[in-house]
Amino acid sequence: MALHYMPGFGNDFETESLPGALPQGQNSPQRCAYGLYAEQLSGSPFTAPRGTNERSWLYRIRPSVKHSGRFSPVKREHWKTAPNLDDHELPIGQLRWDPAPMPTEPVNFIDGIRTMTTAGDVHGQIGMAAHIYAFNRDMEDDYFFNADGEMLLLPEKGKLNIFTEMGIIEIEPSEVCVIPRGMMIKVSAPDGEARGYICENYGAKFALPDRGPIGANCLANPRDFKTPVAAFEDKEVPCRLHVKWCGKFYQTTLDHSPLDVIAWHGNYAPYKYDLRTFSPVGAILFDHPDPSIFTVLTAPSGEQGTANVDFVIFPPRWLVAEHSFRPPWYHRNIMSEFMGLVYGQYDAKEEGFVPGGVSLHNMMLPHGPDTKGFNKASTTELKPQRLENTLAFMFETRFPQHLTRFAADAPYLQENYADCWSGLRKRFDGTPEGDWSEEVMK
Ligand code: FE2
């Protein structure tokens, strides 16, 4: 089935999957067409300023009160929520993981989520969690909504098909989607299996960063964000609705699908974005700018310029800086950096950081190019170079990221990651040139 989308970021959209289903000129007619129920979904307080006020009107077969029932608590051990101070023995340090293996037993999307880090406090609607997912079974009659935050999904392996209340989104590696807080979904893997990353954002919603002197274009352009047209299921079979609410999980049974929205209008909606349409802006003479130049989406905190979480990418691009060390510099940061790799190789690491893997450089812990990367970048001839075959990303948050016990105990945690800097030698020998001899470069 060909999927259709509407372009724009945060637009006021309208869409109907049956003609005349969407009321015109008002939100709540005495009787809706097709006998539908009108329902408002509020993504911001009613009185939020116009620029951040988000809500949609949904016209559905049954109101959402019919999609709930007697909830029972369910344990979901691997999906953690901040504050989560798991007991584990791992000391602080720079950390890196190999990719999680694909599951061998049947597992669906929500059962295939493993939390790596949590930050902030879900009860105060601040902070985030970073997860990995790996699954091989579709959520046929299982549905889910997350009251704790919006979810940015970033596939590394295999497509994702996300049937949301407001339409169907399909993404592949190099694309992302954002599912708003509270939106019912079911997720399937059109390729049979899928693996990737999730940023669960407890805070203010992702927005496009201001561009400052860059002006009105480049970076992520609003028209490249796509929101699905309305789609629905009219399905009366036993179904389960799973809910995440303040870090706890619940489920209830229904005798129908809750994805029954025939038409909707408004600006609170899911969207996808193709990272290949990101227009990077960077150094065209010398030096390496701060990575904030690669911010795709930013979820603000109450403090200006201090993100609850930024979603940043490092895409293919040209490197042209003269007399400069071109990879990212050595760094200590008040923000905490969770990184992953969708494909290829990241320019600060010559080895060990692989697609599907994760690295964590937490608050004030130093990081930067590995020995090989440093030596190569320090001696290479600085011709214009196109960085090919690379797509890394970062979830960068103002809050320290607490490691889950799962992440600390994962057998694919690399024990020797910090050794990647052990070959960096002392070059200081009292001369202005320093010692760049082969002896210290090996
Ligand atoms: Fe950094």
Short mmCIF file of C-alpha atoms and ligand atoms in Angstrom, two decimals:
data_model
loop_
_atom_site.label_atom_id
_atom_site.label_comp_id
_atom_site.label_asym_id
_atom_site.label_seq_id
_atom_site.Cartn_x
_atom_site.Cartn_y
_atom_site.Cartn_z
CA MET A 1 0.00 0.00 0.00
CA ALA A 2 1.45 3.37 -0.97
CA LEU A 3 1.64 5.64 2.06
CA HIS A 4 0.88 9.32 1.84
CA TYR A 5 2.19 12.14 3.93
CA MET A 6 1.64 15.86 4.40
CA PRO A 7 4.73 18.10 4.45
CA GLY A 8 5.75 20.57 7.15
CA PHE A 9 6.87 20.78 10.75
CA GLY A 10 4.20 21.65 13.32
CA ASN A 11 1.69 22.64 10.66
CA ASP A 12 -2.03 22.70 11.28
CA PHE A 13 -2.94 19.66 9.21
CA GLU A 14 -6.27 18.19 8.20
CA THR A 15 -6.98 14.79 6.68
CA GLU A 16 -9.88 12.39 6.25
CA SER A 17 -9.95 8.82 5.00
CA LEU A 18 -13.67 8.97 4.15
CA PRO A 19 -15.20 11.92 2.27
CA GLY A 20 -16.97 14.38 4.51
CA ALA A 21 -15.75 12.76 7.75
CA LEU A 22 -13.98 15.92 8.86
CA PRO A 23 -16.34 18.63 10.13
CA GLN A 24 -15.84 21.98 8.46
CA GLY A 25 -16.07 25.28 10.32
CA GLN A 26 -16.30 23.76 13.79
CA ASN A 27 -14.72 21.08 15.94
CA SER A 28 -17.65 19.49 17.70
CA PRO A 29 -20.90 19.23 15.71
CA GLN A 30 -24.03 18.03 17.47
CA ARG A 31 -23.77 14.87 15.36
CA CYS A 32 -20.59 13.96 13.51
CA ALA A 33 -20.71 12.46 10.00
CA TYR A 34 -20.68 8.64 9.84
CA GLY A 35 -21.78 8.58 13.50
CA LEU A 36 -18.21 9.29 14.61
CA TYR A 37 -17.18 10.58 18.01
CA ALA A 38 -15.26 13.87 18.25
CA GLU A 39 -12.36 13.91 20.69
CA GLN A 40 -9.61 16.40 21.47
CA LEU A 41 -6.06 15.23 22.17
CA SER A 42 -4.11 17.91 24.03
CA GLY A 43 -0.33 17.90 23.69
CA SER A 44 0.11 21.13 25.63
CA PRO A 45 -1.84 22.86 28.39
CA PHE A 46 -4.90 24.65 26.94
CA THR A 47 -3.33 27.97 27.79
CA ALA A 48 0.18 27.40 26.39
CA PRO A 49 1.41 30.30 24.24
CA ARG A 50 0.36 30.02 20.62
CA GLY A 51 3.85 29.03 19.45
CA THR A 52 3.92 25.94 21.67
CA ASN A 53 0.20 25.18 21.85
CA GLU A 54 -0.51 21.75 20.35
CA ARG A 55 -3.73 19.82 20.06
CA SER A 56 -5.62 17.78 17.53
CA TRP A 57 -9.26 16.89 16.98
CA LEU A 58 -9.87 13.23 16.21
CA TYR A 59 -13.06 11.81 14.65
CA ARG A 60 -13.23 8.16 15.53
CA ILE A 61 -15.46 5.09 15.52
CA ARG A 62 -15.40 4.89 19.32
CA PRO A 63 -14.19 7.47 21.83
CA SER A 64 -10.95 6.61 23.62
CA VAL A 65 -12.83 5.84 26.84
CA LYS A 66 -13.95 2.71 24.99
CA HIS A 67 -10.31 1.82 24.33
CA SER A 68 -9.54 1.42 27.98
CA GLY A 69 -10.95 -0.77 30.69
CA ARG A 70 -9.74 -2.42 33.82
CA PHE A 71 -6.00 -2.06 33.61
CA SER A 72 -3.82 -4.58 35.34
CA PRO A 73 -0.17 -3.94 36.22
CA VAL A 74 2.43 -5.74 34.13
CA LYS A 75 6.15 -6.18 34.73
CA ARG A 76 8.43 -5.07 31.94
CA GLU A 77 11.87 -5.52 33.43
CA HIS A 78 14.02 -4.09 30.67
CA TRP A 79 12.28 -0.77 30.04
CA LYS A 80 13.47 1.60 32.78
CA THR A 81 12.37 5.11 33.64
CA ALA A 82 14.15 7.96 35.40
CA PRO A 83 14.82 8.29 38.22
CA ASN A 84 16.39 4.86 37.99
CA LEU A 85 19.46 4.26 40.09
CA ASP A 86 20.05 0.60 39.37
CA ASP A 87 22.54 -1.12 41.54
CA HIS A 88 25.55 -2.15 39.49
CA GLU A 89 29.27 -2.36 39.98
CA LEU A 90 30.43 -0.48 36.93
CA PRO A 91 32.53 2.59 37.84
CA ILE A 92 32.18 5.84 35.94
CA GLY A 93 34.10 6.01 32.71
CA GLN A 94 33.81 6.24 28.97
CA LEU A 95 31.72 3.32 27.84
CA ARG A 96 31.01 1.59 24.56
CA TRP A 97 28.97 -1.38 23.51
CA ASP A 98 28.92 -3.64 20.47
CA PRO A 99 25.50 -4.12 18.84
CA ALA A 100 22.93 -6.15 20.69
CA PRO A 101 22.43 -9.53 19.01
CA MET A 102 19.20 -10.01 17.10
CA PRO A 103 16.63 -12.02 19.06
CA THR A 104 16.32 -15.69 18.26
CA GLU A 105 12.94 -16.12 19.98
CA PRO A 106 9.82 -14.32 18.72
CA VAL A 107 9.59 -10.88 20.32
CA ASN A 108 7.59 -7.79 19.41
CA PHE A 109 8.57 -4.12 19.48
CA ILE A 110 7.61 -3.25 23.05
CA ASP A 111 9.02 -6.48 24.45
CA GLY A 112 12.20 -5.92 22.46
CA ILE A 113 13.09 -2.58 24.09
CA ARG A 114 16.13 -2.45 26.38
CA THR A 115 16.97 0.72 28.30
CA MET A 116 20.61 1.74 28.31
CA THR A 117 20.43 5.03 30.23
CA THR A 118 17.91 7.24 31.99
CA ALA A 119 18.23 10.91 32.92
CA GLY A 120 16.15 13.44 34.85
CA ASP A 121 12.82 12.57 36.42
CA VAL A 122 9.69 11.46 34.62
CA HIS A 123 7.52 12.79 37.44
CA GLY A 124 8.74 16.31 36.75
CA GLN A 125 8.51 15.80 32.99
CA ILE A 126 12.22 16.44 32.59
CA GLY A 127 14.94 14.27 31.16
CA MET A 128 15.00 11.30 28.85
CA ALA A 129 15.85 7.65 28.39
CA ALA A 130 17.97 6.06 25.69
CA HIS A 131 16.90 2.61 24.55
CA ILE A 132 17.84 0.07 21.96
CA TYR A 133 15.22 -2.12 20.32
CA ALA A 134 15.48 -5.42 18.48
CA PHE A 135 12.43 -7.43 17.46
CA ASN A 136 11.13 -9.87 14.88
CA ARG A 137 7.37 -10.10 15.44
CA ASP A 138 4.65 -7.66 14.47
CA MET A 139 2.23 -6.20 17.04
CA GLU A 140 -0.79 -7.70 15.27
CA ASP A 141 -3.44 -7.22 17.94
CA ASP A 142 -1.26 -5.48 20.53
CA TYR A 143 -1.35 -1.72 20.89
CA PHE A 144 0.64 0.65 23.03
CA PHE A 145 0.78 4.19 24.25
CA ASN A 146 3.42 5.95 26.28
CA ALA A 147 2.15 8.62 28.66
CA ASP A 148 5.68 9.37 29.84
CA GLY A 149 7.08 11.01 26.77
CA GLU A 150 7.35 11.29 23.04
CA MET A 151 9.50 8.69 21.34
CA LEU A 152 12.02 9.32 18.60
CA LEU A 153 12.62 6.06 16.72
CA LEU A 154 15.81 5.66 14.72
CA PRO A 155 16.21 2.38 12.82
CA GLU A 156 19.65 0.92 12.25
CA LYS A 157 18.55 -2.36 10.69
CA GLY A 158 15.28 -3.05 8.90
CA LYS A 159 12.26 -0.88 8.19
CA LEU A 160 9.68 0.09 10.79
CA ASN A 161 5.99 0.35 10.03
CA ILE A 162 4.20 2.38 12.70
CA PHE A 163 0.43 2.40 12.56
CA THR A 164 -0.57 5.35 14.72
CA GLU A 165 -3.97 6.72 15.63
CA MET A 166 -3.38 9.46 13.07
CA GLY A 167 -2.04 7.41 10.17
CA ILE A 168 0.70 5.06 9.04
CA ILE A 169 4.40 5.94 8.98
CA GLU A 170 7.07 3.78 7.44
CA ILE A 171 10.76 4.51 7.96
CA GLU A 172 14.03 2.85 7.02
CA PRO A 173 17.58 3.33 8.29
CA SER A 174 18.54 6.99 7.59
CA GLU A 175 15.04 8.08 8.58
CA VAL A 176 13.53 8.85 11.98
CA CYS A 177 10.04 9.35 13.31
CA VAL A 178 8.60 10.97 16.40
CA ILE A 179 5.52 9.55 18.11
CA PRO A 180 3.82 12.09 20.37
CA ARG A 181 3.23 11.38 24.05
CA GLY A 182 0.02 9.44 24.58
CA MET A 183 -0.49 8.36 20.97
CA MET A 184 -1.66 4.79 20.43
CA ILE A 185 0.48 2.78 18.03
CA LYS A 186 1.37 -0.65 16.84
CA VAL A 187 4.72 -1.39 15.26
CA SER A 188 5.73 -4.01 12.73
CA ALA A 189 8.92 -4.97 10.91
CA PRO A 190 8.25 -5.21 7.15
CA ASP A 191 11.68 -6.82 6.66
CA GLY A 192 10.98 -9.52 9.24
CA GLU A 193 13.31 -8.11 11.88
CA ALA A 194 14.44 -4.69 13.00
CA ARG A 195 16.94 -3.06 15.32
CA GLY A 196 17.60 0.53 16.28
CA TYR A 197 17.57 3.25 18.88
CA ILE A 198 14.91 5.19 20.79
CA CYS A 199 15.06 8.52 22.56
CA GLU A 200 12.18 8.72 25.02
CA ASN A 201 11.84 12.42 25.79
CA TYR A 202 10.02 13.17 29.05
CA GLY A 203 10.37 16.92 28.58
CA ALA A 204 9.06 19.60 26.27
CA LYS A 205 8.51 18.32 22.76
CA PHE A 206 11.20 18.26 20.10
CA ALA A 207 11.28 21.44 18.06
CA LEU A 208 13.45 22.75 15.27
CA PRO A 209 16.47 24.63 16.59
CA ASP A 210 16.77 28.34 15.91
CA ARG A 211 19.28 28.96 13.15
CA GLY A 212 20.60 32.35 14.28
CA PRO A 213 22.87 33.93 11.67
CA ILE A 214 22.51 30.85 9.43
CA GLY A 215 19.22 32.39 8.40
CA ALA A 216 16.00 30.91 7.06
CA ASN A 217 17.37 27.76 5.37
CA CYS A 218 19.61 24.72 5.85
CA LEU A 219 19.97 22.19 8.66
CA ALA A 220 16.59 20.44 8.92
CA ASN A 221 14.12 22.26 6.71
CA PRO A 222 10.47 22.21 7.84
CA ARG A 223 9.07 20.97 4.53
CA ASP A 224 11.04 17.73 4.81
CA PHE A 225 9.07 16.60 7.85
CA LYS A 226 6.15 14.37 6.88
CA THR A 227 2.96 13.66 8.78
CA PRO A 228 0.78 10.74 7.70
CA VAL A 229 -2.71 11.07 6.27
CA ALA A 230 -5.54 9.50 8.27
CA ALA A 231 -5.83 5.70 8.26
CA PHE A 232 -7.87 3.40 10.44
CA GLU A 233 -8.70 -0.17 11.38
CA ASP A 234 -12.32 -1.27 11.81
CA LYS A 235 -11.38 -4.54 13.43
CA GLU A 236 -13.40 -6.42 16.03
CA VAL A 237 -11.14 -9.11 17.46
CA PRO A 238 -9.62 -9.55 20.94
CA CYS A 239 -6.87 -6.93 21.35
CA ARG A 240 -4.55 -5.84 24.14
CA LEU A 241 -3.69 -2.25 24.94
CA HIS A 242 -0.40 -1.73 26.77
CA VAL A 243 0.33 1.51 28.58
CA LYS A 244 3.45 3.05 30.09
CA TRP A 245 2.57 5.56 32.78
CA CYS A 246 5.12 7.12 35.19
CA GLY A 247 7.52 4.27 34.61
CA LYS A 248 4.97 1.54 35.29
CA PHE A 249 3.29 -0.72 32.78
CA TYR A 250 -0.35 -1.73 32.55
CA GLN A 251 -2.48 -3.59 30.09
CA THR A 252 -6.13 -4.12 29.34
CA THR A 253 -8.08 -6.17 26.85
CA LEU A 254 -10.38 -4.75 24.20
CA ASP A 255 -12.74 -6.39 21.74
CA HIS A 256 -11.65 -4.07 18.92
CA SER A 257 -8.73 -2.09 17.58
CA PRO A 258 -8.22 1.36 19.12
CA LEU A 259 -6.77 2.66 15.84
CA ASP A 260 -10.16 3.84 14.63
CA VAL A 261 -9.62 7.52 13.73
CA ILE A 262 -11.33 8.23 10.38
CA ALA A 263 -10.37 11.91 10.18
CA TRP A 264 -8.42 14.45 12.17
CA HIS A 265 -7.15 18.00 12.15
CA GLY A 266 -4.64 19.85 14.28
CA ASN A 267 -0.94 20.22 15.02
CA TYR A 268 -0.34 17.42 17.55
CA ALA A 269 0.67 14.58 15.29
CA PRO A 270 3.41 12.07 14.53
CA TYR A 271 5.97 12.81 11.87
CA LYS A 272 8.92 11.33 10.05
CA TYR A 273 12.07 12.90 8.70
CA ASP A 274 14.65 11.67 6.22
CA LEU A 275 18.11 12.48 7.62
CA ARG A 276 19.43 12.53 4.04
CA THR A 277 17.56 15.81 3.57
CA PHE A 278 19.53 17.47 6.39
CA SER A 279 21.61 20.27 4.88
CA PRO A 280 24.80 20.47 6.96
CA VAL A 281 26.49 23.78 7.59
CA GLY A 282 30.09 23.65 8.71
CA ALA A 283 33.62 24.96 8.60
CA ILE A 284 34.54 26.30 5.17
CA LEU A 285 37.90 27.74 6.16
CA PHE A 286 39.32 26.35 9.41
CA ASP A 287 38.55 24.61 12.72
CA HIS A 288 35.81 22.21 13.75
CA PRO A 289 32.62 23.92 14.91
CA ASP A 290 30.70 22.73 17.95
CA PRO A 291 28.53 19.70 17.15
CA SER A 292 25.42 21.75 17.90
CA ILE A 293 25.72 22.82 14.27
CA PHE A 294 24.36 19.36 13.42
CA THR A 295 21.26 19.55 15.64
CA VAL A 296 18.21 18.13 13.87
CA LEU A 297 15.72 18.56 16.71
CA THR A 298 15.98 20.11 20.13
CA ALA A 299 13.75 19.59 23.14
CA PRO A 300 14.18 22.72 25.22
CA SER A 301 14.36 22.89 28.99
CA GLY A 302 13.24 25.97 30.91
CA GLU A 303 16.72 27.43 30.53
CA GLN A 304 17.56 29.10 27.26
CA GLY A 305 20.12 27.26 25.13
CA THR A 306 20.18 24.31 27.54
CA ALA A 307 18.43 21.36 25.98
CA ASN A 308 16.48 18.73 27.84
CA VAL A 309 17.76 16.68 24.93
CA ASP A 310 19.19 17.44 21.51
CA PHE A 311 19.06 15.01 18.61
CA VAL A 312 22.22 15.55 16.59
CA ILE A 313 23.55 13.73 13.53
CA PHE A 314 26.93 13.40 11.84
CA PRO A 315 26.04 12.79 8.20
CA PRO A 316 28.13 12.43 5.04
CA ARG A 317 29.67 15.82 4.20
CA TRP A 318 32.72 17.58 2.83
CA LEU A 319 35.72 18.34 5.02
CA VAL A 320 37.61 21.33 3.69
CA ALA A 321 39.07 23.08 6.74
CA GLU A 322 42.64 24.31 6.22
CA HIS A 323 45.47 23.88 8.74
CA SER A 324 42.99 22.25 11.12
CA PHE A 325 42.51 19.10 13.08
CA ARG A 326 39.35 18.04 11.27
CA PRO A 327 37.74 15.36 13.47
CA PRO A 328 35.96 16.31 16.70
CA TRP A 329 38.39 17.63 19.29
CA TYR A 330 39.06 16.27 22.75
CA HIS A 331 36.25 17.29 25.00
CA ARG A 332 34.77 17.46 28.48
CA ASN A 333 31.14 18.45 28.68
CA ILE A 334 28.54 19.41 31.26
CA MET A 335 26.02 17.74 28.95
CA SER A 336 25.91 13.95 28.62
CA GLU A 337 26.39 12.32 25.23
CA PHE A 338 24.79 9.05 24.15
CA MET A 339 25.93 8.10 20.65
CA GLY A 340 25.02 5.44 18.13
CA LEU A 341 25.96 4.59 14.57
CA VAL A 342 23.44 3.83 11.83
CA TYR A 343 26.00 2.87 9.21
CA GLY A 344 29.63 3.33 8.19
CA GLN A 345 32.37 4.81 10.31
CA TYR A 346 32.42 7.80 12.65
CA ASP A 347 35.25 10.24 11.95
CA ALA A 348 36.63 10.37 15.50
CA LYS A 349 37.04 6.61 15.80
CA GLU A 350 39.08 4.42 13.50
CA GLU A 351 37.87 1.18 15.05
CA GLY A 352 35.51 -0.31 17.64
CA PHE A 353 32.45 1.92 17.14
CA VAL A 354 30.26 -0.13 14.83
CA PRO A 355 26.71 0.16 13.40
CA GLY A 356 24.18 -0.79 16.04
CA GLY A 357 26.70 -0.05 18.79
CA VAL A 358 26.49 2.60 21.48
CA SER A 359 28.92 4.89 23.25
CA LEU A 360 28.33 6.93 26.38
CA HIS A 361 30.36 9.97 27.36
CA ASN A 362 28.74 11.18 30.52
CA MET A 363 28.85 14.50 32.32
CA MET A 364 32.42 15.82 32.60
CA LEU A 365 34.07 12.59 31.46
CA PRO A 366 36.71 13.24 28.77
CA HIS A 367 36.46 11.78 25.29
CA GLY A 368 37.72 12.38 21.77
CA PRO A 369 39.54 10.78 18.87
CA ASP A 370 41.21 7.43 19.43
CA THR A 371 44.95 7.07 18.93
CA LYS A 372 44.75 6.00 15.31
CA GLY A 373 42.22 8.70 14.53
CA PHE A 374 44.37 11.38 16.16
CA ASN A 375 47.56 10.29 14.45
CA LYS A 376 45.90 10.06 11.07
CA ALA A 377 44.16 13.43 11.33
CA SER A 378 47.35 15.09 12.58
CA THR A 379 49.46 13.96 9.65
CA THR A 380 47.10 13.62 6.71
CA GLU A 381 47.39 15.93 3.73
CA LEU A 382 44.53 18.41 4.04
CA LYS A 383 42.80 18.15 0.68
CA PRO A 384 39.05 18.59 0.32
CA GLN A 385 37.64 15.23 1.37
CA ARG A 386 34.13 13.90 1.13
CA LEU A 387 33.23 11.93 4.24
CA GLU A 388 31.31 9.01 2.79
CA ASN A 389 29.51 6.10 4.32
CA THR A 390 28.87 7.58 7.73
CA LEU A 391 25.79 8.33 9.80
CA ALA A 392 26.30 8.67 13.53
CA PHE A 393 23.95 10.40 15.94
CA MET A 394 23.86 11.72 19.48
CA PHE A 395 21.21 12.14 22.15
CA GLU A 396 22.75 14.93 24.24
CA THR A 397 21.05 15.89 27.46
CA ARG A 398 21.68 18.45 30.18
CA PHE A 399 21.14 15.68 32.75
CA PRO A 400 23.64 13.01 33.75
CA GLN A 401 22.72 9.67 32.22
CA HIS A 402 22.40 6.81 34.68
CA LEU A 403 23.32 3.42 33.38
CA THR A 404 20.85 0.59 33.74
CA ARG A 405 22.01 -2.67 35.20
CA PHE A 406 21.17 -4.26 31.87
CA ALA A 407 23.67 -1.96 30.14
CA ALA A 408 26.28 -2.48 32.85
CA ASP A 409 25.98 -6.26 32.64
CA ALA A 410 25.55 -6.55 28.87
CA PRO A 411 28.03 -9.10 27.52
CA TYR A 412 28.65 -6.81 24.57
CA LEU A 413 29.97 -4.00 26.77
CA GLN A 414 33.51 -3.38 25.54
CA GLU A 415 35.89 -3.82 28.44
CA ASN A 416 38.80 -2.22 26.65
CA TYR A 417 37.18 0.92 25.23
CA ALA A 418 39.31 3.33 27.27
CA ASP A 419 42.42 1.67 25.80
CA CYS A 420 41.68 3.42 22.51
CA TRP A 421 43.47 6.44 24.01
CA SER A 422 46.35 4.55 25.62
CA GLY A 423 48.59 5.03 22.59
CA LEU A 424 48.47 8.81 22.78
CA ARG A 425 52.07 9.68 23.67
CA LYS A 426 53.73 12.67 25.20
CA ARG A 427 54.96 14.93 22.38
CA PHE A 428 56.09 17.76 24.59
CA ASP A 429 59.87 17.90 24.54
CA GLY A 430 60.43 21.57 25.26
CA THR A 431 60.77 22.53 21.60
CA PRO A 432 58.06 24.57 19.85
CA GLU A 433 57.70 21.85 17.21
CA GLY A 434 57.10 19.01 19.69
CA ASP A 435 58.09 15.46 18.97
CA TRP A 436 56.23 14.02 15.97
CA SER A 437 58.77 11.29 15.34
CA GLU A 438 57.67 7.87 14.20
CA GLU A 439 58.52 6.60 17.66
CA VAL A 440 55.70 8.57 19.31
CA MET A 441 53.30 8.14 16.41
CA LYS A 442 53.23 4.37 16.33
FE FE2 B 1 31.60 15.55 23.17
#
